[in-house]
Short mmCIF file of C-alpha atoms in Angstrom, two decimals:
data_model
loop_
_atom_site.label_atom_id
_atom_site.label_comp_id
_atom_site.label_asym_id
_atom_site.label_seq_id
_atom_site.Cartn_x
_atom_site.Cartn_y
_atom_site.Cartn_z
CA UNK A 266 -10.76 -52.09 -4.76
CA UNK A 267 -14.54 -54.56 -3.54
CA UNK A 268 -16.95 -54.56 -7.08
CA UNK A 269 -20.62 -54.61 -5.11
CA UNK A 270 -22.34 -57.94 -4.84
CA UNK A 271 -25.70 -57.89 -6.97
CA UNK A 272 -28.10 -57.77 -3.78
CA UNK A 273 -25.59 -54.66 -2.71
CA UNK A 274 -26.08 -52.41 -6.25
CA UNK A 275 -28.16 -49.31 -6.36
CA UNK A 276 -30.67 -51.14 -9.05
CA UNK A 277 -31.12 -53.42 -6.24
CA UNK A 278 -31.56 -51.07 -4.02
CA UNK A 279 -34.44 -48.81 -5.55
CA UNK A 280 -36.22 -52.88 -6.69
CA UNK A 281 -36.53 -53.19 -2.82
CA UNK A 282 -37.51 -49.70 -2.70
CA UNK A 283 -40.11 -49.87 -5.05
CA UNK A 284 -41.31 -53.63 -3.79
CA UNK A 285 -41.61 -51.70 -0.31
CA UNK A 286 -43.73 -48.33 -1.56
CA UNK A 287 -46.07 -51.37 -3.55
CA UNK A 288 -46.32 -53.44 -0.41
CA UNK A 289 -47.00 -50.65 1.63
CA UNK A 290 -49.58 -50.05 -0.69
CA UNK A 291 -51.47 -52.47 -1.26
CA UNK A 292 -51.28 -52.81 2.82
CA UNK A 293 -53.41 -49.40 3.03
CA UNK A 294 -55.35 -50.94 0.30
CA UNK A 295 -56.53 -53.86 1.56
CA UNK A 296 -56.92 -52.01 4.58
CA UNK A 297 -59.25 -49.56 3.21
CA UNK A 298 -61.26 -52.77 0.60
CA UNK A 299 -61.89 -54.42 3.63
CA UNK A 300 -63.62 -50.92 5.86
CA UNK A 301 -65.45 -50.54 2.49
CA UNK A 302 -66.89 -54.26 2.74
CA UNK A 303 -67.94 -53.80 5.81
CA UNK A 304 -69.49 -49.77 5.32
CA UNK A 305 -71.52 -52.36 2.73
CA UNK A 306 -73.08 -55.29 4.22
CA UNK A 307 -74.08 -52.43 6.80
CA UNK A 308 -75.89 -51.05 4.75
CA UNK A 309 -77.30 -53.77 3.00
CA UNK A 310 -78.16 -55.42 6.64
CA UNK A 311 -79.97 -52.65 8.05
CA UNK A 312 -82.45 -51.52 4.26
CA UNK A 313 -82.81 -55.67 5.10
CA UNK A 314 -84.65 -55.09 8.48
CA UNK A 315 -86.27 -52.41 7.35
CA UNK A 316 -89.04 -52.20 4.45
CA UNK A 317 -87.66 -49.36 1.92
CA UNK A 318 -89.78 -48.20 -0.40
CA UNK A 319 -86.93 -45.82 -2.49
CA UNK A 320 -89.67 -44.05 -4.09
CA UNK A 321 -91.82 -42.94 -1.06
CA UNK A 322 -89.76 -43.26 1.48
CA UNK A 323 -87.54 -39.77 1.94
CA UNK A 324 -84.86 -41.41 3.15
CA UNK A 325 -84.69 -44.04 0.73
CA UNK A 326 -83.45 -42.74 -2.27
CA UNK A 327 -79.97 -41.11 0.51
CA UNK A 328 -79.76 -44.72 0.91
CA UNK A 329 -79.93 -46.05 -2.44
CA UNK A 330 -77.26 -43.16 -3.23
CA UNK A 331 -74.71 -43.74 -0.10
CA UNK A 332 -75.39 -47.88 -1.38
CA UNK A 333 -74.06 -46.82 -4.54
CA UNK A 334 -71.49 -44.41 -3.08
CA UNK A 335 -69.36 -46.91 -1.84
CA UNK A 336 -70.14 -49.95 -4.10
CA UNK A 337 -67.95 -47.59 -6.26
CA UNK A 338 -65.67 -46.86 -4.32
CA UNK A 339 -65.44 -50.31 -2.99
CA UNK A 340 -64.76 -50.56 -7.19
CA UNK A 341 -62.11 -48.07 -7.06
CA UNK A 342 -60.45 -49.49 -4.07
CA UNK A 343 -60.42 -53.25 -6.10
CA UNK A 344 -58.97 -51.67 -9.25
CA UNK A 345 -56.17 -49.81 -7.43
CA UNK A 346 -55.39 -53.58 -5.78
CA UNK A 347 -55.49 -55.37 -9.79
CA UNK A 348 -53.26 -51.98 -10.99
CA UNK A 349 -50.79 -52.28 -7.99
CA UNK A 350 -50.96 -56.49 -8.59
CA UNK A 351 -50.26 -55.75 -11.86
CA UNK A 352 -46.93 -53.38 -10.78
CA UNK A 353 -45.42 -56.08 -9.02
CA UNK A 354 -45.48 -58.36 -11.73
CA UNK A 355 -43.82 -55.43 -13.80
CA UNK A 356 -41.01 -55.38 -11.11
CA UNK A 357 -40.60 -59.19 -10.99
CA UNK A 358 -40.62 -59.33 -14.57
CA UNK A 359 -37.76 -55.84 -15.21
CA UNK A 360 -39.87 -53.65 -17.08
CA UNK A 361 -41.44 -51.56 -13.48
CA UNK A 362 -40.60 -48.39 -13.80
CA UNK A 363 -41.02 -47.82 -17.37
CA UNK A 364 -43.60 -45.96 -19.61
CA UNK A 365 -45.89 -48.14 -21.36
CA UNK A 366 -46.66 -45.34 -24.17
CA UNK A 367 -42.91 -44.20 -24.73
CA UNK A 368 -40.72 -46.55 -22.88
CA UNK A 369 -38.47 -43.63 -21.13
CA UNK A 370 -38.58 -44.45 -17.73
CA UNK A 371 -41.00 -43.26 -14.68
CA UNK A 372 -39.68 -40.20 -12.91
CA UNK A 373 -39.16 -41.33 -9.40
CA UNK A 374 -40.99 -38.89 -7.85
CA UNK A 375 -44.09 -39.93 -9.79
CA UNK A 376 -43.10 -43.64 -8.59
CA UNK A 377 -42.85 -42.30 -5.22
CA UNK A 378 -46.55 -40.67 -5.88
CA UNK A 379 -48.39 -43.05 -7.33
CA UNK A 380 -46.32 -47.04 -7.15
CA UNK A 381 -48.62 -48.62 -9.43
CA UNK A 382 -48.21 -45.87 -12.44
CA UNK A 383 -48.29 -47.35 -15.91
CA UNK A 384 -47.00 -44.10 -17.91
CA UNK A 385 -44.73 -41.08 -17.64
CA UNK A 386 -46.18 -37.59 -16.56
CA UNK A 387 -45.64 -36.14 -20.36
CA UNK A 388 -48.02 -39.66 -21.72
CA UNK A 389 -50.34 -39.78 -18.81
CA UNK A 390 -51.03 -35.51 -19.69
CA UNK A 391 -51.56 -36.35 -23.37
CA UNK A 392 -55.09 -36.42 -24.42
CA UNK A 393 -56.04 -40.04 -25.47
CA UNK A 394 -56.71 -40.76 -28.62
CA UNK A 395 -60.41 -42.30 -29.28
CA UNK A 396 -60.94 -45.12 -31.62
CA UNK A 397 -63.18 -44.78 -34.66
#
């Protein structure tokens, strides 16, 4: 009976699958960041060409809202990219797939849906305690 090499073990296959999910999510997030950055720059450039008085211009408030909305989406995408980078670090350290709250394994289905997840479903659903 032949023994599996470390590269062929089920654990190595799981790590490789996780690495692939994280890489795919990072690629999509990188594309989203680029698209949102272009959109934000376009809004800023368009407003630079026009003397906008948000208070008196009927279009001014919607332009400000659009700029703030795109900026918020961009910040969210950048935060997600940082979460993915941390997930890759956890994968390399061997702690990927463990709940940071209770230490139990995070179900594979959750990691497939949310590759950067840091908590199991139970801990994610638990009400968070506020500090006094």
